[in-house]
XYZ file of C-alpha atoms in Angstrom:
667
model
C 54.824 30.999 -34.037
C 55.163 29.682 -30.548
C 56.580 33.168 -29.182
C 53.295 34.704 -30.728
C 50.963 32.142 -29.051
C 52.728 32.902 -25.676
C 52.339 36.733 -26.014
C 48.817 36.187 -27.111
C 48.127 33.768 -23.889
C 49.756 36.175 -21.591
C 47.505 39.351 -22.955
C 44.474 37.047 -22.687
C 44.963 36.060 -19.323
C 45.885 39.642 -18.098
C 42.946 40.806 -19.898
C 40.768 38.083 -18.339
C 41.899 39.019 -14.892
C 41.342 42.544 -15.056
C 37.952 42.201 -16.288
C 37.270 39.759 -13.195
C 38.796 42.281 -10.600
C 37.924 45.315 -8.494
C 39.361 48.169 -6.541
C 38.909 49.205 -3.017
C 39.644 52.608 -1.168
C 38.747 54.196 2.083
C 39.752 56.748 4.638
C 40.730 55.826 8.352
C 40.457 57.952 11.525
C 40.894 57.986 15.025
C 38.432 58.602 17.721
C 38.778 62.229 17.456
C 38.163 61.970 14.026
C 41.711 62.829 12.967
C 43.437 61.104 9.893
C 45.402 58.162 11.248
C 48.895 57.773 9.379
C 50.470 54.718 8.992
C 47.400 52.211 9.790
C 47.875 48.806 8.579
C 45.246 47.713 5.854
C 45.481 43.971 5.218
C 43.075 42.065 2.538
C 42.509 38.343 3.350
C 40.572 35.776 1.788
C 37.639 34.670 3.861
C 38.110 30.801 2.736
C 41.545 30.446 4.613
C 42.326 33.910 5.838
C 45.441 34.483 3.577
C 46.711 37.611 3.210
C 46.339 39.047 -0.458
C 47.636 42.483 0.082
C 48.443 45.062 2.407
C 48.874 48.510 2.581
C 49.689 51.502 5.237
C 47.472 54.525 5.336
C 49.006 57.877 4.094
C 49.117 61.018 6.171
C 45.379 61.600 5.205
C 44.417 58.318 6.403
C 43.847 56.988 3.065
C 44.515 53.843 1.584
C 43.749 52.086 -1.925
C 43.798 48.610 -3.289
C 43.433 47.768 -6.894
C 43.186 44.509 -8.928
C 41.320 42.695 -6.432
C 39.373 39.734 -7.102
C 35.829 39.986 -7.858
C 32.821 37.890 -6.427
C 35.188 36.452 -3.750
C 34.492 36.744 -0.125
C 37.171 39.115 1.304
C 37.908 40.567 4.784
C 39.158 44.070 5.278
C 41.376 44.151 8.407
C 42.828 47.291 10.031
C 44.898 47.754 12.765
C 46.978 50.462 14.600
C 49.160 50.485 17.594
C 47.207 53.268 19.549
C 43.684 52.086 18.522
C 41.322 48.796 18.391
C 41.493 46.625 15.419
C 38.716 46.855 12.824
C 37.635 44.096 10.494
C 34.551 43.675 7.994
C 33.626 41.290 4.980
C 34.005 42.654 1.411
C 32.659 41.457 -1.925
C 33.708 43.365 -4.959
C 31.659 43.365 -8.181
C 33.656 42.521 -11.577
C 35.136 46.232 -12.476
C 33.805 47.706 -9.143
C 35.560 50.665 -7.713
C 34.268 50.692 -4.195
C 34.763 53.884 -1.944
C 34.252 52.772 1.573
C 32.633 55.336 4.338
C 35.088 56.706 6.849
C 36.273 54.198 9.002
C 36.736 55.234 12.630
C 38.961 53.388 15.112
C 38.233 53.761 18.722
C 41.246 54.373 21.295
C 42.610 51.756 23.633
C 42.126 52.434 27.403
C 44.961 52.173 29.785
C 43.202 49.536 31.945
C 41.639 47.744 28.889
C 42.803 44.071 28.708
C 41.786 42.659 25.265
C 42.822 38.996 24.009
C 42.552 38.439 20.496
C 44.692 37.059 17.568
C 47.155 39.486 16.398
C 46.377 41.083 12.958
C 48.039 39.504 9.826
C 50.443 42.669 9.030
C 50.674 45.797 11.230
C 52.690 48.372 12.187
C 54.339 48.389 15.694
C 56.059 52.020 16.126
C 58.867 51.730 13.263
C 58.648 47.874 13.003
C 56.451 45.968 10.420
C 55.041 42.745 11.666
C 53.939 39.706 9.980
C 51.995 37.185 11.921
C 52.866 33.947 10.070
C 49.459 32.325 11.121
C 47.891 34.283 7.865
C 50.497 32.993 5.505
C 50.669 29.427 4.237
C 53.430 27.406 3.419
C 54.148 23.466 2.276
C 55.311 21.179 4.951
C 59.056 21.409 5.645
C 59.237 24.976 4.245
C 62.134 26.883 4.932
C 62.318 30.811 6.015
C 62.845 31.995 2.469
C 59.650 30.305 1.175
C 57.730 31.851 4.059
C 59.313 35.404 3.350
C 58.235 34.750 -0.138
C 54.506 34.782 0.677
C 55.071 38.030 2.477
C 53.741 41.110 0.735
C 56.392 44.201 0.349
C 59.126 41.671 0.534
C 61.053 40.561 -2.646
C 63.228 37.462 -2.900
C 65.654 37.041 -5.731
C 67.160 33.655 -6.980
C 70.387 34.251 -5.461
C 68.681 34.734 -1.860
C 69.054 38.616 -1.467
C 65.871 40.127 -0.080
C 64.542 43.823 -0.787
C 62.321 45.655 1.062
C 61.121 49.094 -0.403
C 63.739 48.990 -3.018
C 66.543 48.401 -0.394
C 68.483 45.389 0.310
C 68.159 43.654 3.856
C 71.415 43.527 5.490
C 71.032 41.321 8.345
C 68.541 38.603 9.582
C 68.222 38.452 13.499
C 66.630 35.652 15.316
C 64.482 36.251 18.548
C 66.173 39.775 18.462
C 69.533 38.508 18.648
C 72.352 38.486 15.666
C 72.311 35.357 13.646
C 75.554 33.316 13.831
C 76.063 33.949 10.212
C 75.890 36.968 8.526
C 75.128 35.458 4.990
C 71.152 35.831 4.786
C 70.900 32.466 2.966
C 72.314 30.224 5.886
C 69.345 31.747 8.086
C 66.550 31.874 5.296
C 67.537 28.803 3.729
C 68.027 26.242 6.724
C 65.670 27.561 9.523
C 62.156 25.851 9.619
C 59.336 28.044 8.446
C 56.741 26.021 10.779
C 58.659 27.353 13.754
C 58.483 31.105 13.066
C 55.654 32.894 14.848
C 56.331 36.608 13.822
C 58.533 38.267 11.117
C 59.580 41.730 11.715
C 61.421 44.309 9.352
C 62.689 47.435 10.747
C 65.293 50.005 10.022
C 68.167 49.178 12.859
C 68.989 52.371 14.634
C 71.407 50.113 17.184
C 71.654 50.893 20.926
C 71.960 54.764 20.676
C 68.946 57.177 21.233
C 70.610 59.984 19.360
C 68.657 61.023 16.486
C 69.516 59.895 13.222
C 69.979 62.383 10.213
C 68.521 60.421 7.657
C 66.572 57.189 8.620
C 66.407 55.986 4.965
C 70.001 55.397 5.067
C 69.848 52.765 8.193
C 70.464 49.221 7.383
C 67.208 47.182 7.011
C 67.144 44.044 9.346
C 64.544 41.058 9.354
C 63.940 39.645 12.619
C 62.511 36.147 12.958
C 60.490 35.587 15.994
C 60.462 31.794 17.017
C 57.325 30.142 18.440
C 59.733 28.607 21.068
C 63.452 28.724 21.931
C 64.365 25.779 19.488
C 67.501 26.579 17.605
C 70.520 24.600 17.015
C 72.545 23.362 14.275
C 76.200 22.706 13.285
C 78.174 23.190 9.915
C 81.510 23.463 8.368
C 83.944 23.150 5.870
C 87.431 20.874 5.604
C 90.036 21.153 2.708
C 93.378 19.623 2.084
C 95.713 19.115 -0.954
C 99.721 18.284 -1.019
C 102.024 18.319 -4.078
C 105.740 18.092 -4.794
C 108.475 19.873 -3.173
C 106.762 19.349 0.335
C 103.978 21.658 -0.881
C 100.725 21.490 1.257
C 97.519 23.474 2.249
C 95.017 21.974 4.559
C 92.016 23.950 6.735
C 88.835 23.636 8.529
C 86.141 25.590 9.800
C 83.627 24.190 12.088
C 80.471 25.860 13.755
C 77.942 25.108 16.351
C 75.276 27.076 17.743
C 72.493 26.482 20.264
C 69.825 29.177 21.017
C 71.995 32.344 21.744
C 75.651 30.341 22.572
C 77.572 29.985 19.126
C 81.030 28.849 18.704
C 83.393 28.785 15.644
C 86.598 26.707 15.614
C 89.128 27.376 12.905
C 92.343 26.056 11.755
C 94.794 26.086 8.905
C 98.036 25.562 7.517
C 100.093 25.994 4.132
C 103.475 26.773 2.603
C 102.223 27.977 -1.025
C 101.545 31.843 0.032
C 97.924 31.483 -0.209
C 95.267 32.519 2.131
C 93.515 29.948 3.840
C 90.268 31.524 4.466
C 89.035 34.827 2.980
C 87.883 37.208 5.373
C 84.603 37.802 3.761
C 83.894 33.995 4.075
C 84.559 34.098 7.920
C 82.558 37.080 8.322
C 79.459 35.340 6.801
C 79.942 31.786 7.704
C 82.487 32.006 10.760
C 80.555 34.269 13.083
C 82.945 37.153 12.764
C 80.240 39.736 11.534
C 78.214 38.661 14.530
C 81.181 39.513 16.750
C 81.048 43.435 15.531
C 84.875 43.027 15.665
C 87.130 43.457 12.569
C 88.475 39.863 13.302
C 92.062 39.306 13.366
C 94.637 40.547 10.848
C 95.123 37.666 8.559
C 94.297 34.083 7.851
C 97.670 32.957 6.308
C 99.457 33.081 2.954
C 99.975 36.341 1.095
C 103.524 36.487 2.037
C 105.599 39.161 -0.006
C 108.857 38.560 1.427
C 109.450 35.020 0.022
C 107.978 31.554 1.002
C 106.532 30.824 4.323
C 104.928 27.980 6.384
C 101.519 29.691 8.082
C 99.997 27.603 10.643
C 97.127 28.941 12.911
C 94.317 28.049 15.048
C 91.704 30.062 17.206
C 88.044 30.202 18.028
C 85.195 32.592 17.823
C 82.716 32.677 20.803
C 79.499 34.730 20.794
C 76.805 34.701 23.607
C 73.834 36.382 24.536
C 71.880 35.998 27.765
C 68.683 37.333 28.600
C 67.847 40.670 26.708
C 70.634 42.851 28.280
C 74.157 41.345 27.846
C 76.204 40.394 24.946
C 79.798 38.662 25.137
C 82.046 37.943 22.213
C 85.652 36.414 22.728
C 87.880 35.738 19.784
C 91.452 34.103 19.965
C 93.888 33.034 17.495
C 97.542 31.569 17.750
C 99.967 32.055 14.812
C 102.939 30.703 13.900
C 105.221 31.498 10.757
C 108.425 30.297 9.422
C 109.625 32.611 6.752
C 112.390 32.487 4.033
C 113.222 35.302 1.698
C 115.691 36.117 -1.025
C 116.216 39.427 -2.765
C 118.828 40.145 -5.385
C 119.328 43.399 -7.042
C 121.330 45.773 -9.551
C 121.258 49.362 -9.902
C 122.834 51.905 -12.119
C 123.283 55.601 -11.305
C 125.029 58.514 -13.212
C 127.203 61.049 -11.007
C 128.898 63.570 -13.072
C 128.609 61.816 -16.377
C 130.250 58.822 -14.694
C 128.308 55.329 -14.446
C 128.150 53.721 -10.835
C 126.995 50.165 -10.585
C 125.512 48.392 -7.549
C 124.866 44.623 -7.054
C 123.593 43.021 -3.927
C 121.980 39.941 -2.705
C 119.693 39.913 0.805
C 118.646 36.463 2.327
C 116.417 36.494 5.441
C 114.982 33.734 7.656
C 112.354 34.520 10.351
C 110.073 32.691 12.760
C 107.124 34.165 14.851
C 104.592 33.268 16.991
C 101.752 35.464 18.234
C 98.726 35.366 20.265
C 95.580 37.726 19.646
C 92.847 38.199 21.525
C 89.870 40.501 20.778
C 86.384 40.662 22.743
C 83.390 42.799 23.229
C 80.742 43.128 26.063
C 77.830 45.027 26.032
C 75.102 45.410 28.985
C 71.989 47.284 28.504
C 71.124 48.755 31.798
C 67.412 49.570 31.115
C 66.043 51.317 28.491
C 67.881 54.344 28.483
C 71.275 53.500 29.285
C 73.819 50.915 27.959
C 77.726 50.686 27.949
C 79.956 48.520 25.997
C 83.654 47.627 26.600
C 85.979 46.605 23.784
C 89.395 45.195 24.734
C 92.076 43.594 22.492
C 95.419 42.227 23.289
C 98.111 41.176 20.906
C 101.386 39.471 21.730
C 104.295 38.911 19.199
C 107.509 37.407 19.246
C 109.908 36.883 16.409
C 113.544 35.585 15.801
C 115.658 36.159 12.760
C 118.848 36.361 11.128
C 120.017 37.434 7.839
C 123.009 37.809 5.492
C 123.808 39.907 2.623
C 126.566 41.333 0.669
C 127.045 44.517 -1.633
C 129.290 45.450 -4.465
C 129.666 49.207 -5.835
C 131.985 49.594 -8.766
C 132.257 51.904 -11.942
C 133.916 50.766 -15.328
C 137.314 51.646 -14.285
C 137.549 51.005 -10.526
C 136.141 49.094 -7.647
C 134.369 51.476 -4.885
C 133.467 49.112 -2.094
C 132.544 45.590 -0.827
C 130.658 44.793 2.177
C 129.425 41.570 3.812
C 126.981 41.339 6.456
C 125.312 38.893 8.840
C 122.667 39.916 11.533
C 120.847 38.403 14.204
C 117.516 39.984 15.382
C 115.323 39.289 18.232
C 112.015 41.343 18.533
C 108.862 41.066 20.859
C 105.737 43.323 21.026
C 103.117 43.767 23.554
C 100.145 45.778 22.305
C 96.663 46.423 24.190
C 93.649 48.487 22.874
C 90.176 49.141 24.613
C 87.426 51.123 23.884
C 84.575 52.099 26.566
C 81.480 53.552 25.724
C 78.509 54.487 27.891
C 75.249 56.691 27.079
C 72.273 57.567 29.086
C 69.073 59.169 28.157
C 68.246 61.562 30.915
C 65.072 62.578 29.240
C 63.580 62.208 25.686
C 65.588 65.042 24.607
C 68.717 65.089 26.654
C 71.498 62.355 26.208
C 74.701 62.414 27.765
C 77.752 59.817 26.677
C 81.338 59.071 27.650
C 83.814 57.568 25.580
C 87.346 56.290 26.387
C 90.107 54.892 24.169
C 93.424 53.607 25.212
C 96.434 52.363 23.519
C 99.506 50.713 25.070
C 102.227 49.589 23.061
C 105.922 47.971 24.155
C 108.289 47.066 21.507
C 111.754 45.388 22.388
C 114.410 44.613 19.814
C 117.858 43.276 20.026
C 120.322 43.379 17.049
C 123.766 41.754 16.796
C 125.479 42.379 13.414
C 128.855 41.550 11.930
C 129.977 43.683 8.758
C 133.278 43.403 6.846
C 133.666 46.376 4.628
C 136.269 46.926 1.783
C 136.660 50.808 0.871
C 139.100 50.598 -2.212
C 139.707 54.529 -2.267
C 140.425 54.683 1.474
C 143.829 54.633 2.920
C 142.801 51.971 5.177
C 141.121 49.798 2.382
C 139.221 47.219 4.844
C 137.494 47.317 8.343
C 135.388 45.315 10.359
C 132.413 46.392 12.624
C 130.420 44.367 15.431
C 127.306 45.999 16.601
C 124.999 45.351 19.607
C 121.826 47.538 19.478
C 119.124 47.279 21.941
C 115.867 49.206 21.296
C 112.914 49.798 23.835
C 110.096 51.743 22.552
C 106.991 52.293 24.649
C 104.195 54.329 23.484
C 100.518 55.053 24.534
C 97.709 57.249 23.610
C 94.355 58.098 25.539
C 91.230 59.600 24.282
C 88.284 60.903 26.635
C 85.388 62.364 25.239
C 82.273 63.556 27.037
C 79.339 64.754 25.077
C 75.690 66.280 25.756
C 73.192 66.040 22.870
C 69.820 68.010 22.929
C 67.132 67.223 20.577
C 64.252 69.461 22.193
C 63.991 71.279 18.917
C 62.525 69.023 16.206
C 64.331 69.948 13.119
C 67.652 71.275 14.992
C 69.494 69.749 17.691
C 72.868 69.912 18.862
C 75.914 68.258 20.488
C 78.544 70.100 22.998
C 81.220 67.952 23.857
C 84.718 68.481 25.651
C 87.528 66.163 24.954
C 91.144 65.174 26.358
C 93.716 63.341 23.953
C 97.642 62.359 24.722
C 100.303 60.868 22.689
C 103.453 59.689 24.289
C 106.152 57.802 22.121
C 109.608 57.699 21.343
C 112.669 55.035 21.352
C 115.357 54.593 23.921
C 118.474 52.895 22.514
C 121.772 51.550 23.533
C 124.386 50.673 21.208
C 127.879 48.940 22.075
C 130.363 48.291 18.909
C 133.728 46.878 18.215
C 135.464 48.273 15.195
C 138.276 46.374 13.782
C 138.636 44.107 16.994
C 139.835 46.880 19.303
C 137.439 46.301 21.793
C 133.801 46.880 22.758
C 132.861 50.472 23.261
C 129.793 52.383 24.382
C 128.616 54.277 21.185
C 126.408 56.725 23.133
C 126.751 59.549 20.739
C 125.139 57.341 18.150
C 122.171 56.280 20.338
C 118.920 57.870 18.624
C 116.813 58.117 21.921
C 114.020 60.752 22.495
C 110.687 61.033 23.893
C 107.736 63.061 22.443
C 104.459 64.027 24.144
C 101.376 65.759 23.254
C 98.452 66.858 25.129
C 95.422 68.152 23.453
C 92.303 69.782 25.227
C 89.335 70.618 22.825
C 85.739 71.944 23.722
C 83.123 72.627 21.139
C 79.513 72.633 19.828
C 77.860 71.056 16.662
C 74.533 71.636 15.048
C 72.317 69.432 13.117
C 69.916 71.049 11.120
C 67.313 69.695 8.791
C 65.192 72.559 7.560
C 63.589 70.530 4.618
C 63.563 66.963 3.462
C 66.517 65.712 2.042
C 68.512 68.758 3.070
C 71.065 68.311 6.199
C 73.369 71.228 7.540
C 75.678 70.508 9.963
C 77.779 73.318 11.320
C 79.819 74.113 14.613
C 83.150 75.341 15.832
C 85.757 74.071 18.773
C 88.537 75.466 20.521
C 91.650 73.408 21.303
C 94.781 74.082 23.278
C 97.522 72.013 21.582
C 100.544 71.345 24.015
C 103.956 69.529 22.685
C 106.858 68.299 24.696
C 110.003 67.190 22.838
C 112.870 65.426 24.962
C 116.198 64.710 23.193
C 117.513 62.453 26.118
C 121.113 61.723 25.063
C 122.100 65.645 24.137
C 119.689 66.816 27.282
C 117.406 69.150 25.374
C 114.041 69.809 26.227
C 111.604 72.091 24.572
C 107.723 72.614 24.666
C 104.904 74.603 22.778
C 101.564 75.765 23.671
C 99.134 77.068 21.213
C 95.294 77.600 20.713
C 93.263 77.370 17.941
C 89.791 77.806 16.519
C 88.341 74.666 14.276
C 85.213 75.773 12.621
C 83.388 73.049 10.150
C 80.522 73.307 8.153
C 78.892 70.300 5.808
C 75.748 70.829 3.545
C 74.207 67.613 1.678
C 71.214 67.785 -0.608
C 70.230 64.435 -1.909
C 73.794 63.382 -3.447
C 75.164 66.605 -3.547
C 77.968 67.217 -0.820
C 80.099 70.398 0.099
C 82.233 70.352 3.127
C 84.952 72.727 4.734
C 86.636 72.432 8.138
C 89.945 73.067 10.320
C 91.512 70.343 12.069
C 94.606 69.505 14.251
C 97.326 66.619 13.443
C 100.161 65.819 15.911
C 103.385 65.695 14.164
C 104.567 62.145 12.993
C 107.743 61.360 14.647
C 107.875 57.861 13.539
C 111.753 57.015 12.566
C 112.758 60.560 13.531
C 116.658 60.972 13.481
C 118.012 63.334 16.383
C 121.863 62.640 16.244
C 124.109 62.053 13.484
C 125.068 58.352 13.018
C 128.348 57.454 11.226
C 128.874 54.219 13.008
C 128.733 52.274 9.477
C 131.209 53.278 7.008
C 129.043 52.973 4.137
C 126.170 54.924 5.466
C 125.755 58.137 7.498
C 122.183 59.048 9.007
C 121.778 62.995 9.553
C 119.264 64.435 11.929
C 115.664 64.470 10.758
C 114.628 68.137 9.272
C 111.776 67.888 11.805
C 114.212 68.485 14.707
C 116.236 71.097 12.933
C 112.963 73.287 12.743
C 112.209 72.423 16.162
C 115.486 73.261 17.770
C 116.405 75.967 15.264
C 115.288 79.115 14.254
C 111.385 78.371 14.054
C 111.393 77.299 17.656
C 108.155 78.921 18.237
C 106.396 77.144 15.543
C 103.827 74.475 17.046
C 104.655 70.938 16.256
C 101.289 70.404 14.465
C 100.022 70.161 10.917
C 96.981 72.272 10.685
C 94.531 73.267 7.813
C 94.293 76.817 9.245
C 95.466 78.302 5.959
C 93.823 75.697 3.751
C 90.208 75.531 2.568
C 89.137 72.043 1.313
C 86.015 71.658 -0.423
C 84.754 68.144 -1.466
C 81.692 68.188 -3.763
C 80.220 64.808 -4.967
C 77.492 64.782 -7.561
């Protein structure tokens, strides 16, 4: 019965409201009597100037409002960025469908200075702006309550915000990235009374290049404050302890004032649990604002046994003025790790079962420093550059012991005991540099440079005692000292020119130069059966590989109709490869040229692509010499080197898709 009453009441109020409302429509033109598109048309209550609704005029300059309150004094307010504002009083009769005469907005003169109150809602180029003076909220209301009053925005119970059916991805404050990427941190903690203007726009970023489909751009809300008054601190602290010396603890403290924002983070645990989820730090710790991927891990999740993870660091973001942005992240990590693996296998060789049992124990200590940073500077409205350097330094020392036994049902085959001590160090430097300049509204040039420099050093001392029962000499011992130094570097330099002088067809012309250089250099000394230490030069797996790539190409971007995008082009690449087997004094090189056409067609959610590309050979862990130092293992040269130095000497050291056609279709 109650349900029926509720339904009847809803129907009654809906009927009563519809019987006491009217509609309003009209057309807006400019001073030349041409339809004015994207003029902002707002309906206000004359009593308190509160905004009831707003709309944008279409391509014909038309607007239409329905279900406006009847017998109420309303204000029609029309604004456009290139015209003077227009407002008039409106009173609608019950069920009246009022059609206004054509409304003509006068143009603004260049030397005209007009001081007036900003309209309640207006389009400023591609940005929708709300003047908060026209939207009433209760005292001490937060920003979320203000946003709920703005027509066109939808605020859900969980705090997510939607505009034109698409979720808002970011909230900025005074045009700067807010400290936390979680929208709720901003909307539920900032005071609505301090906000002067709310802006909604699709974020194109710094680049002036044409965006193929603007509807796919992320939507951003910018809160412009009446004065620079923004400071707060918040954080998180946790800890626990248990039996067997198990513990976990961590803390996150954030503080920001205007555009200077700092996070401090520290944690430790020995229960293989991640201390902070990356998404949590991305939302609450400023990692999202840094525009970096942050650090590699946040403790725990060790797959090689138990470990004690301890780390501390900070994340600093600072914007000064309207031109510069700086981010610096630093993390110091310490890990003490212990692991044990035991196993057994059974194999069948010519109807003979062979069994293997083994145990492997490891103990490692590591200390690492990681620094990620970003600097962006906007020289003027037509040019900007950014520099993103990263440095990591890692030191690791550890030791291991193991044993292995192989046998059949009838005989014992071999038995070995090993213990090793290893010291490793690694230095890695990356940077990305990008600069873009708008020469003319239709001409853009850009330069990108990426560099990676890596240096790995490793020294291993191993002792092995082996018993091979079927040998004339059943047992032997081996001491091995191996030093390995691997230096690698890669560069990528890209110069591009973008032309967008044709409305639906623009193109990129580019040239690039890429290099890769890598390969280990080893020194091995060994002592077999206590006969004295000798230089095992014949076992040293040392080589250098270098690849150089020169590419020039052109790519066209065509949008013949709405929702249809066609990208096509071609490039010509010259690929030079150089391989140097240092220990056997072998040097080989290849040089080849390739055409690399490509095409991509997208229509709504239908996507078809076809392309050819080049890849450098993967030389990681390549073996160039035969290694028989260990009596239980023989390492043979890689198949790759056999091809390169054998009959197929003239074949390029690349993996191309030249003879394949790949088509990707998604519906």
